[in-house]
mmCIF file of the C-alpha atoms, coordinates in Angstrom:
data_MODEL
# 
_entry.id   MODEL 
# 
loop_
_atom_site.group_PDB 
_atom_site.id 
_atom_site.type_symbol 
_atom_site.label_atom_id 
_atom_site.label_alt_id 
_atom_site.label_comp_id 
_atom_site.label_asym_id 
_atom_site.label_entity_id 
_atom_site.label_seq_id 
_atom_site.pdbx_PDB_ins_code 
_atom_site.Cartn_x 
_atom_site.Cartn_y 
_atom_site.Cartn_z 
_atom_site.occupancy 
_atom_site.B_iso_or_equiv 
_atom_site.pdbx_formal_charge 
_atom_site.auth_seq_id 
_atom_site.auth_comp_id 
_atom_site.auth_asym_id 
_atom_site.auth_atom_id 
_atom_site.pdbx_PDB_model_num 
ATOM 1   C CA . MET A 1 1   ? 127.244 69.320 -38.984 1.00 0.00 ? 1   MET A CA 1 
ATOM 2   C CA . ASN A 1 2   ? 125.648 68.446 -35.855 1.00 0.00 ? 2   ASN A CA 1 
ATOM 3   C CA . ASP A 1 3   ? 126.430 65.238 -33.924 1.00 0.00 ? 3   ASP A CA 1 
ATOM 4   C CA . VAL A 1 4   ? 127.443 62.852 -36.511 1.00 0.00 ? 4   VAL A CA 1 
ATOM 5   C CA . ARG A 1 5   ? 127.321 59.052 -35.345 1.00 0.00 ? 5   ARG A CA 1 
ATOM 6   C CA . TYR A 1 6   ? 128.532 56.032 -37.386 1.00 0.00 ? 6   TYR A CA 1 
ATOM 7   C CA . THR A 1 7   ? 127.965 52.494 -37.791 1.00 0.00 ? 7   THR A CA 1 
ATOM 8   C CA . ARG A 1 8   ? 130.581 49.750 -38.496 1.00 0.00 ? 8   ARG A CA 1 
ATOM 9   C CA . ASP A 1 9   ? 128.926 49.444 -42.297 1.00 0.00 ? 9   ASP A CA 1 
ATOM 10  C CA . HIS A 1 10  ? 130.609 52.629 -42.469 1.00 0.00 ? 10  HIS A CA 1 
ATOM 11  C CA . GLY A 1 11  ? 127.799 54.574 -42.598 1.00 0.00 ? 11  GLY A CA 1 
ATOM 12  C CA . TRP A 1 12  ? 126.829 58.089 -40.724 1.00 0.00 ? 12  TRP A CA 1 
ATOM 13  C CA . VAL A 1 13  ? 123.926 59.507 -39.202 1.00 0.00 ? 13  VAL A CA 1 
ATOM 14  C CA . CYS A 1 14  ? 123.269 63.246 -37.956 1.00 0.00 ? 14  CYS A CA 1 
ATOM 15  C CA . ILE A 1 15  ? 120.034 64.529 -36.451 1.00 0.00 ? 15  ILE A CA 1 
ATOM 16  C CA . ASP A 1 16  ? 119.263 68.596 -37.237 1.00 0.00 ? 16  ASP A CA 1 
ATOM 17  C CA . ASP A 1 17  ? 117.723 70.160 -34.784 1.00 0.00 ? 17  ASP A CA 1 
ATOM 18  C CA . ASP A 1 18  ? 114.748 69.404 -36.335 1.00 0.00 ? 18  ASP A CA 1 
ATOM 19  C CA . GLY A 1 19  ? 114.808 65.913 -35.032 1.00 0.00 ? 19  GLY A CA 1 
ATOM 20  C CA . ILE A 1 20  ? 115.136 64.954 -38.852 1.00 0.00 ? 20  ILE A CA 1 
ATOM 21  C CA . ALA A 1 21  ? 118.150 62.238 -39.347 1.00 0.00 ? 21  ALA A CA 1 
ATOM 22  C CA . THR A 1 22  ? 120.281 62.844 -42.696 1.00 0.00 ? 22  THR A CA 1 
ATOM 23  C CA . ILE A 1 23  ? 122.085 59.570 -43.267 1.00 0.00 ? 23  ILE A CA 1 
ATOM 24  C CA . GLY A 1 24  ? 125.074 58.850 -46.025 1.00 0.00 ? 24  GLY A CA 1 
ATOM 25  C CA . ILE A 1 25  ? 128.629 56.294 -46.125 1.00 0.00 ? 25  ILE A CA 1 
ATOM 26  C CA . THR A 1 26  ? 131.542 57.882 -44.853 1.00 0.00 ? 26  THR A CA 1 
ATOM 27  C CA . ASP A 1 27  ? 135.225 59.003 -46.649 1.00 0.00 ? 27  ASP A CA 1 
ATOM 28  C CA . TYR A 1 28  ? 136.244 55.652 -45.925 1.00 0.00 ? 28  TYR A CA 1 
ATOM 29  C CA . ALA A 1 29  ? 133.318 53.604 -47.957 1.00 0.00 ? 29  ALA A CA 1 
ATOM 30  C CA . GLN A 1 30  ? 133.636 55.826 -50.686 1.00 0.00 ? 30  GLN A CA 1 
ATOM 31  C CA . GLU A 1 31  ? 137.432 55.357 -50.994 1.00 0.00 ? 31  GLU A CA 1 
ATOM 32  C CA . GLN A 1 32  ? 136.618 51.427 -50.749 1.00 0.00 ? 32  GLN A CA 1 
ATOM 33  C CA . LEU A 1 33  ? 134.044 51.679 -53.460 1.00 0.00 ? 33  LEU A CA 1 
ATOM 34  C CA . GLY A 1 34  ? 135.928 53.547 -55.823 1.00 0.00 ? 34  GLY A CA 1 
ATOM 35  C CA . ASP A 1 35  ? 134.276 55.828 -58.368 1.00 0.00 ? 35  ASP A CA 1 
ATOM 36  C CA . ILE A 1 36  ? 130.671 55.784 -57.678 1.00 0.00 ? 36  ILE A CA 1 
ATOM 37  C CA . VAL A 1 37  ? 128.519 55.518 -61.013 1.00 0.00 ? 37  VAL A CA 1 
ATOM 38  C CA . TYR A 1 38  ? 125.176 55.101 -59.756 1.00 0.00 ? 38  TYR A CA 1 
ATOM 39  C CA . VAL A 1 39  ? 122.400 55.131 -56.250 1.00 0.00 ? 39  VAL A CA 1 
ATOM 40  C CA . GLN A 1 40  ? 119.300 53.615 -56.146 1.00 0.00 ? 40  GLN A CA 1 
ATOM 41  C CA . MET A 1 41  ? 117.547 55.443 -53.310 1.00 0.00 ? 41  MET A CA 1 
ATOM 42  C CA . PRO A 1 42  ? 114.289 53.795 -51.846 1.00 0.00 ? 42  PRO A CA 1 
ATOM 43  C CA . GLU A 1 43  ? 111.114 55.391 -51.995 1.00 0.00 ? 43  GLU A CA 1 
ATOM 44  C CA . ILE A 1 44  ? 110.065 58.305 -50.133 1.00 0.00 ? 44  ILE A CA 1 
ATOM 45  C CA . GLY A 1 45  ? 107.959 57.122 -47.261 1.00 0.00 ? 45  GLY A CA 1 
ATOM 46  C CA . ARG A 1 46  ? 109.374 53.826 -47.145 1.00 0.00 ? 46  ARG A CA 1 
ATOM 47  C CA . ASP A 1 47  ? 109.574 52.685 -43.503 1.00 0.00 ? 47  ASP A CA 1 
ATOM 48  C CA . LEU A 1 48  ? 112.888 51.638 -43.121 1.00 0.00 ? 48  LEU A CA 1 
ATOM 49  C CA . VAL A 1 49  ? 114.219 49.352 -39.912 1.00 0.00 ? 49  VAL A CA 1 
ATOM 50  C CA . GLN A 1 50  ? 118.020 49.747 -38.186 1.00 0.00 ? 50  GLN A CA 1 
ATOM 51  C CA . SER A 1 51  ? 120.513 48.049 -40.558 1.00 0.00 ? 51  SER A CA 1 
ATOM 52  C CA . GLU A 1 52  ? 117.931 47.359 -42.817 1.00 0.00 ? 52  GLU A CA 1 
ATOM 53  C CA . GLU A 1 53  ? 119.825 47.265 -46.886 1.00 0.00 ? 53  GLU A CA 1 
ATOM 54  C CA . CYS A 1 54  ? 117.834 50.537 -48.114 1.00 0.00 ? 54  CYS A CA 1 
ATOM 55  C CA . ILE A 1 55  ? 120.124 52.096 -51.057 1.00 0.00 ? 55  ILE A CA 1 
ATOM 56  C CA . LEU A 1 56  ? 121.992 50.576 -53.784 1.00 0.00 ? 56  LEU A CA 1 
ATOM 57  C CA . ILE A 1 57  ? 125.197 52.137 -54.541 1.00 0.00 ? 57  ILE A CA 1 
ATOM 58  C CA . GLU A 1 58  ? 127.409 50.743 -58.163 1.00 0.00 ? 58  GLU A CA 1 
ATOM 59  C CA . SER A 1 59  ? 131.013 51.755 -58.534 1.00 0.00 ? 59  SER A CA 1 
ATOM 60  C CA . VAL A 1 60  ? 133.458 50.852 -61.489 1.00 0.00 ? 60  VAL A CA 1 
ATOM 61  C CA . LYS A 1 61  ? 134.867 47.963 -58.937 1.00 0.00 ? 61  LYS A CA 1 
ATOM 62  C CA . THR A 1 62  ? 131.687 47.001 -57.236 1.00 0.00 ? 62  THR A CA 1 
ATOM 63  C CA . THR A 1 63  ? 128.248 46.937 -56.241 1.00 0.00 ? 63  THR A CA 1 
ATOM 64  C CA . GLY A 1 64  ? 127.232 47.300 -52.431 1.00 0.00 ? 64  GLY A CA 1 
ATOM 65  C CA . GLU A 1 65  ? 124.076 48.064 -50.199 1.00 0.00 ? 65  GLU A CA 1 
ATOM 66  C CA . VAL A 1 66  ? 123.518 50.622 -47.597 1.00 0.00 ? 66  VAL A CA 1 
ATOM 67  C CA . LYS A 1 67  ? 122.521 49.796 -44.499 1.00 0.00 ? 67  LYS A CA 1 
ATOM 68  C CA . SER A 1 68  ? 119.883 52.523 -42.264 1.00 0.00 ? 68  SER A CA 1 
ATOM 69  C CA . PRO A 1 69  ? 121.873 53.482 -39.259 1.00 0.00 ? 69  PRO A CA 1 
ATOM 70  C CA . ILE A 1 70  ? 118.371 54.113 -37.707 1.00 0.00 ? 70  ILE A CA 1 
ATOM 71  C CA . GLY A 1 71  ? 114.866 53.236 -38.531 1.00 0.00 ? 71  GLY A CA 1 
ATOM 72  C CA . GLY A 1 72  ? 112.563 55.366 -39.758 1.00 0.00 ? 72  GLY A CA 1 
ATOM 73  C CA . ARG A 1 73  ? 110.615 56.953 -42.438 1.00 0.00 ? 73  ARG A CA 1 
ATOM 74  C CA . VAL A 1 74  ? 111.950 58.265 -45.431 1.00 0.00 ? 74  VAL A CA 1 
ATOM 75  C CA . ILE A 1 75  ? 110.903 61.838 -46.360 1.00 0.00 ? 75  ILE A CA 1 
ATOM 76  C CA . GLU A 1 76  ? 113.403 62.977 -48.836 1.00 0.00 ? 76  GLU A CA 1 
ATOM 77  C CA . VAL A 1 77  ? 116.476 60.932 -51.189 1.00 0.00 ? 77  VAL A CA 1 
ATOM 78  C CA . ASN A 1 78  ? 119.290 63.180 -52.506 1.00 0.00 ? 78  ASN A CA 1 
ATOM 79  C CA . GLU A 1 79  ? 117.732 64.342 -56.295 1.00 0.00 ? 79  GLU A CA 1 
ATOM 80  C CA . LEU A 1 80  ? 121.487 65.358 -57.163 1.00 0.00 ? 80  LEU A CA 1 
ATOM 81  C CA . LEU A 1 81  ? 122.667 62.125 -56.721 1.00 0.00 ? 81  LEU A CA 1 
ATOM 82  C CA . ALA A 1 82  ? 120.851 60.769 -59.725 1.00 0.00 ? 82  ALA A CA 1 
ATOM 83  C CA . GLU A 1 83  ? 122.790 62.447 -61.995 1.00 0.00 ? 83  GLU A CA 1 
ATOM 84  C CA . GLN A 1 84  ? 125.792 63.395 -60.466 1.00 0.00 ? 84  GLN A CA 1 
ATOM 85  C CA . PRO A 1 85  ? 126.067 59.683 -58.205 1.00 0.00 ? 85  PRO A CA 1 
ATOM 86  C CA . GLU A 1 86  ? 130.143 61.476 -57.646 1.00 0.00 ? 86  GLU A CA 1 
ATOM 87  C CA . LYS A 1 87  ? 129.046 63.565 -55.361 1.00 0.00 ? 87  LYS A CA 1 
ATOM 88  C CA . VAL A 1 88  ? 129.376 61.219 -52.741 1.00 0.00 ? 88  VAL A CA 1 
ATOM 89  C CA . ASN A 1 89  ? 132.777 60.707 -54.006 1.00 0.00 ? 89  ASN A CA 1 
ATOM 90  C CA . GLU A 1 90  ? 133.490 64.191 -53.606 1.00 0.00 ? 90  GLU A CA 1 
ATOM 91  C CA . SER A 1 91  ? 131.449 64.877 -50.324 1.00 0.00 ? 91  SER A CA 1 
ATOM 92  C CA . ALA A 1 92  ? 130.312 61.654 -48.519 1.00 0.00 ? 92  ALA A CA 1 
ATOM 93  C CA . LEU A 1 93  ? 129.718 64.193 -45.543 1.00 0.00 ? 93  LEU A CA 1 
ATOM 94  C CA . ASP A 1 94  ? 127.936 66.928 -47.272 1.00 0.00 ? 94  ASP A CA 1 
ATOM 95  C CA . ASP A 1 95  ? 126.633 67.230 -50.689 1.00 0.00 ? 95  ASP A CA 1 
ATOM 96  C CA . GLY A 1 96  ? 126.615 63.213 -51.074 1.00 0.00 ? 96  GLY A CA 1 
ATOM 97  C CA . TRP A 1 97  ? 124.103 62.748 -48.460 1.00 0.00 ? 97  TRP A CA 1 
ATOM 98  C CA . LEU A 1 98  ? 121.632 59.778 -49.121 1.00 0.00 ? 98  LEU A CA 1 
ATOM 99  C CA . VAL A 1 99  ? 118.469 60.026 -47.915 1.00 0.00 ? 99  VAL A CA 1 
ATOM 100 C CA . ARG A 1 100 ? 116.610 61.976 -44.977 1.00 0.00 ? 100 ARG A CA 1 
ATOM 101 C CA . LEU A 1 101 ? 114.096 60.140 -42.281 1.00 0.00 ? 101 LEU A CA 1 
ATOM 102 C CA . GLU A 1 102 ? 111.670 60.917 -39.569 1.00 0.00 ? 102 GLU A CA 1 
ATOM 103 C CA . PRO A 1 103 ? 113.243 58.448 -36.908 1.00 0.00 ? 103 PRO A CA 1 
ATOM 104 C CA . ALA A 1 104 ? 111.404 55.779 -35.422 1.00 0.00 ? 104 ALA A CA 1 
ATOM 105 C CA . ASP A 1 105 ? 113.269 55.839 -32.046 1.00 0.00 ? 105 ASP A CA 1 
ATOM 106 C CA . GLU A 1 106 ? 116.449 58.171 -31.342 1.00 0.00 ? 106 GLU A CA 1 
ATOM 107 C CA . GLU A 1 107 ? 117.475 55.827 -28.702 1.00 0.00 ? 107 GLU A CA 1 
ATOM 108 C CA . GLU A 1 108 ? 118.788 54.181 -31.854 1.00 0.00 ? 108 GLU A CA 1 
ATOM 109 C CA . LEU A 1 109 ? 121.881 56.559 -31.895 1.00 0.00 ? 109 LEU A CA 1 
ATOM 110 C CA . GLU A 1 110 ? 123.136 54.931 -28.570 1.00 0.00 ? 110 GLU A CA 1 
ATOM 111 C CA . ASP A 1 111 ? 124.004 51.740 -30.677 1.00 0.00 ? 111 ASP A CA 1 
ATOM 112 C CA . LEU A 1 112 ? 126.155 53.653 -32.883 1.00 0.00 ? 112 LEU A CA 1 
ATOM 113 C CA . MET A 1 113 ? 130.049 55.224 -32.391 1.00 0.00 ? 113 MET A CA 1 
ATOM 114 C CA . ASP A 1 114 ? 130.840 58.821 -32.190 1.00 0.00 ? 114 ASP A CA 1 
ATOM 115 C CA . ALA A 1 115 ? 133.790 60.364 -34.794 1.00 0.00 ? 115 ALA A CA 1 
ATOM 116 C CA . ASP A 1 116 ? 136.841 59.404 -32.146 1.00 0.00 ? 116 ASP A CA 1 
ATOM 117 C CA . ASP A 1 117 ? 135.745 56.287 -31.582 1.00 0.00 ? 117 ASP A CA 1 
ATOM 118 C CA . TYR A 1 118 ? 134.855 55.618 -35.426 1.00 0.00 ? 118 TYR A CA 1 
ATOM 119 C CA . GLU A 1 119 ? 138.120 56.609 -36.265 1.00 0.00 ? 119 GLU A CA 1 
ATOM 120 C CA . ASP A 1 120 ? 139.631 54.192 -34.012 1.00 0.00 ? 120 ASP A CA 1 
ATOM 121 C CA . TYR A 1 121 ? 137.921 51.731 -35.499 1.00 0.00 ? 121 TYR A CA 1 
ATOM 122 C CA . VAL A 1 122 ? 139.205 52.296 -39.045 1.00 0.00 ? 122 VAL A CA 1 
ATOM 123 C CA . SER A 1 123 ? 142.802 52.639 -38.086 1.00 0.00 ? 123 SER A CA 1 
ATOM 124 C CA . GLY A 1 124 ? 142.304 49.359 -36.820 1.00 0.00 ? 124 GLY A CA 1 
ATOM 125 C CA . LEU A 1 125 ? 141.348 47.753 -40.008 1.00 0.00 ? 125 LEU A CA 1 
ATOM 126 C CA . GLY A 1 126 ? 144.753 48.612 -41.701 1.00 0.00 ? 126 GLY A CA 1 
# 
């Protein structure tokens, strides 16, 4: 994966070579949630703003909202998760991605942490 950026809410975003942003939750987040049993995605075409709650995740332990790390228009959702929500647990940074966006403002990435900063942040939560 290219340069992945992280939020304090344990979300991630990666911009591919075509300028499309893929977002998801981190391994830390999926571990805290426990076994994920349902994921409700936003509608394709919906415009999101940075930090907007846009994805509902239900697990055996709790229900939580995922905030969009950056603003943009939803162009794709991970349809695999409708039938196999556990993919988020198994592969949060790969097959368990949630949504793809056309970014509204890539400068919003500057507000996010790189991998080293995120690792330091998580280790401080211990």
